[in-house]
Short mmCIF file of C-alpha atoms in Angstrom, two decimals:
data_model
loop_
_atom_site.label_atom_id
_atom_site.label_comp_id
_atom_site.label_asym_id
_atom_site.label_seq_id
_atom_site.Cartn_x
_atom_site.Cartn_y
_atom_site.Cartn_z
CA MET A 1 -14.04 -10.95 29.04
CA ARG A 2 -11.34 -8.83 30.67
CA SER A 3 -8.57 -10.94 29.09
CA ALA A 4 -10.17 -10.54 25.66
CA ILE A 5 -10.18 -6.75 26.05
CA VAL A 6 -6.54 -6.77 27.17
CA CYS A 7 -5.66 -9.02 24.21
CA VAL A 8 -7.40 -6.71 21.70
CA ALA A 9 -5.81 -3.63 23.30
CA GLY A 10 -2.40 -5.29 23.06
CA MET A 11 -2.91 -6.07 19.38
CA LEU A 12 -3.98 -2.48 18.69
CA ALA A 13 -0.93 -1.12 20.50
CA ALA A 14 1.35 -3.41 18.48
CA ALA A 15 -0.31 -2.61 15.15
CA PRO A 16 1.28 0.11 13.03
CA ALA A 17 -0.48 3.45 12.99
CA ALA A 18 -3.03 3.83 10.21
CA PHE A 19 -1.15 6.82 8.86
CA ALA A 20 2.23 5.05 8.60
CA TYR A 21 3.51 4.68 5.08
CA SER A 22 2.54 1.15 4.06
CA ASP A 23 5.35 0.62 1.53
CA GLU A 24 8.21 0.93 4.07
CA ALA A 25 8.68 -2.85 3.87
CA ARG A 26 9.94 -2.30 0.29
CA LEU A 27 12.93 -0.29 1.57
CA PRO A 28 15.72 -0.10 0.67
CA PHE A 29 14.55 0.20 -2.93
CA ALA A 30 17.39 0.09 -5.45
CA GLY A 31 17.27 1.95 -8.70
CA LYS A 32 18.61 0.69 -11.99
CA PRO A 33 22.10 1.65 -13.21
CA GLY A 34 22.01 5.09 -14.81
CA GLU A 35 18.59 6.09 -13.36
CA LEU A 36 18.22 9.54 -11.85
CA PRO A 37 16.95 9.93 -8.26
CA LEU A 38 13.62 11.25 -9.55
CA GLU A 39 13.15 8.18 -11.75
CA VAL A 40 13.74 5.87 -8.77
CA ALA A 41 11.26 7.79 -6.59
CA LEU A 42 8.61 7.84 -9.32
CA ARG A 43 8.97 4.12 -9.94
CA PHE A 44 8.66 3.44 -6.20
CA ALA A 45 5.61 5.74 -5.82
CA LYS A 46 3.85 4.67 -9.00
CA ASN A 47 1.11 2.74 -7.17
CA ARG A 48 0.23 5.92 -5.24
CA LEU A 49 0.30 8.23 -8.26
CA GLY A 50 -2.29 6.44 -10.36
CA GLU A 51 -3.47 3.23 -11.88
CA ASP A 52 -4.13 2.16 -15.47
CA GLY A 53 -3.15 5.60 -16.76
CA ARG A 54 -5.67 7.37 -14.47
CA PHE A 55 -4.97 9.73 -11.59
CA GLU A 56 -7.15 11.64 -9.12
CA TYR A 57 -5.34 14.91 -8.41
CA ALA A 58 -5.14 18.29 -10.13
CA THR A 59 -1.39 18.89 -9.76
CA LEU A 60 1.73 16.84 -9.11
CA LYS A 61 4.87 18.69 -8.07
CA ALA A 62 8.29 17.04 -7.98
CA ILE A 63 11.21 18.72 -6.20
CA GLN A 64 14.75 17.36 -6.12
CA THR A 65 17.26 18.69 -3.60
CA SER A 66 20.91 17.95 -2.81
CA GLN A 67 23.82 19.61 -1.07
CA PRO A 68 26.38 21.38 -3.27
CA GLU A 69 29.37 19.14 -4.01
CA ALA A 70 27.69 16.21 -2.23
CA PHE A 71 25.91 14.61 -5.12
CA ASP A 72 25.85 11.13 -3.58
CA ARG A 73 22.70 11.99 -1.60
CA ALA A 74 19.43 13.47 -2.83
CA GLY A 75 15.97 14.26 -1.58
CA ILE A 76 12.85 14.00 -3.71
CA THR A 77 9.52 15.50 -2.67
CA LEU A 78 6.32 14.59 -4.52
CA ILE A 79 3.26 16.71 -3.73
CA ARG A 80 -0.20 15.82 -5.01
CA GLU A 81 -2.83 18.54 -4.61
CA GLY A 82 -6.42 19.00 -5.73
CA LEU A 83 -7.41 15.50 -4.69
CA MET A 84 -10.90 14.14 -5.20
CA ASP A 85 -11.39 14.15 -1.42
CA ASP A 86 -13.42 16.55 0.70
CA SER A 87 -11.04 16.40 3.68
CA VAL A 88 -7.52 15.90 2.24
CA LYS A 89 -6.12 18.95 0.49
CA GLY A 90 -2.78 17.38 -0.44
CA VAL A 91 -0.44 14.45 0.09
CA ARG A 92 3.32 14.90 0.33
CA GLN A 93 5.87 12.13 0.05
CA ARG A 94 9.51 12.84 0.94
CA PHE A 95 12.18 10.40 -0.22
CA GLU A 96 15.81 10.13 0.89
CA LEU A 97 18.21 8.52 -1.59
CA SER A 98 21.90 7.73 -1.68
CA ARG A 99 24.15 6.75 -4.57
CA GLU A 100 26.69 3.94 -4.55
CA GLU A 101 28.38 2.44 -7.61
CA ASN A 102 26.21 4.40 -10.10
CA VAL A 103 22.94 3.19 -8.52
CA TRP A 104 20.55 5.38 -6.53
CA THR A 105 18.86 3.61 -3.61
CA LEU A 106 15.80 4.91 -1.81
CA ARG A 107 16.58 4.64 1.92
CA ALA A 108 13.64 6.36 3.63
CA VAL A 109 10.20 7.72 2.81
CA LYS A 110 7.83 9.90 4.82
CA GLU A 111 4.25 10.72 3.93
CA ASP A 112 2.10 13.48 5.37
CA PHE A 113 -1.16 15.25 4.66
CA SER A 114 -2.56 18.75 4.27
CA CYS A 115 -6.22 19.15 5.26
CA TRP A 116 -9.04 21.42 4.13
CA ARG A 117 -10.24 21.84 7.71
CA GLY A 118 -8.82 21.30 11.16
CA ARG A 119 -5.07 21.62 11.50
CA LYS A 120 -2.91 24.04 9.55
CA GLY A 121 0.04 22.90 7.46
CA TRP A 122 1.23 19.33 6.96
CA GLY A 123 0.70 16.54 9.50
CA LEU A 124 1.24 12.81 9.84
CA LYS A 125 -2.27 11.94 10.96
CA PRO A 126 -5.09 11.54 8.42
CA CYS A 127 -7.37 14.53 7.95
CA PRO A 128 -10.61 14.74 9.95
#
């Protein structure tokens, strides 16, 4: 019995956290020649934004940032708010992209949550 508990505990410790972004295995995610960073991020995030033309949020905000005169790197932030969820107020995805040979490639993505109750601001753990 004790070895079974240790085995289960070991598997739980090795398992990724429930709040980790599940699409990280798709990285790096290369865009198509001529695509803008926003287009690459939207294509990558499409499965999280809706399905069959339907979506379950009131607003979607997209913000693109880059450093002046360093247009080979960009950040895209997608924020979904007004979700049909009584605990999650919003979901934010932050993408890091770089450009090589006219192709933008998504290198990293982070996802966090804003809650109606409990903690203030954005956090990595799911809302209570």
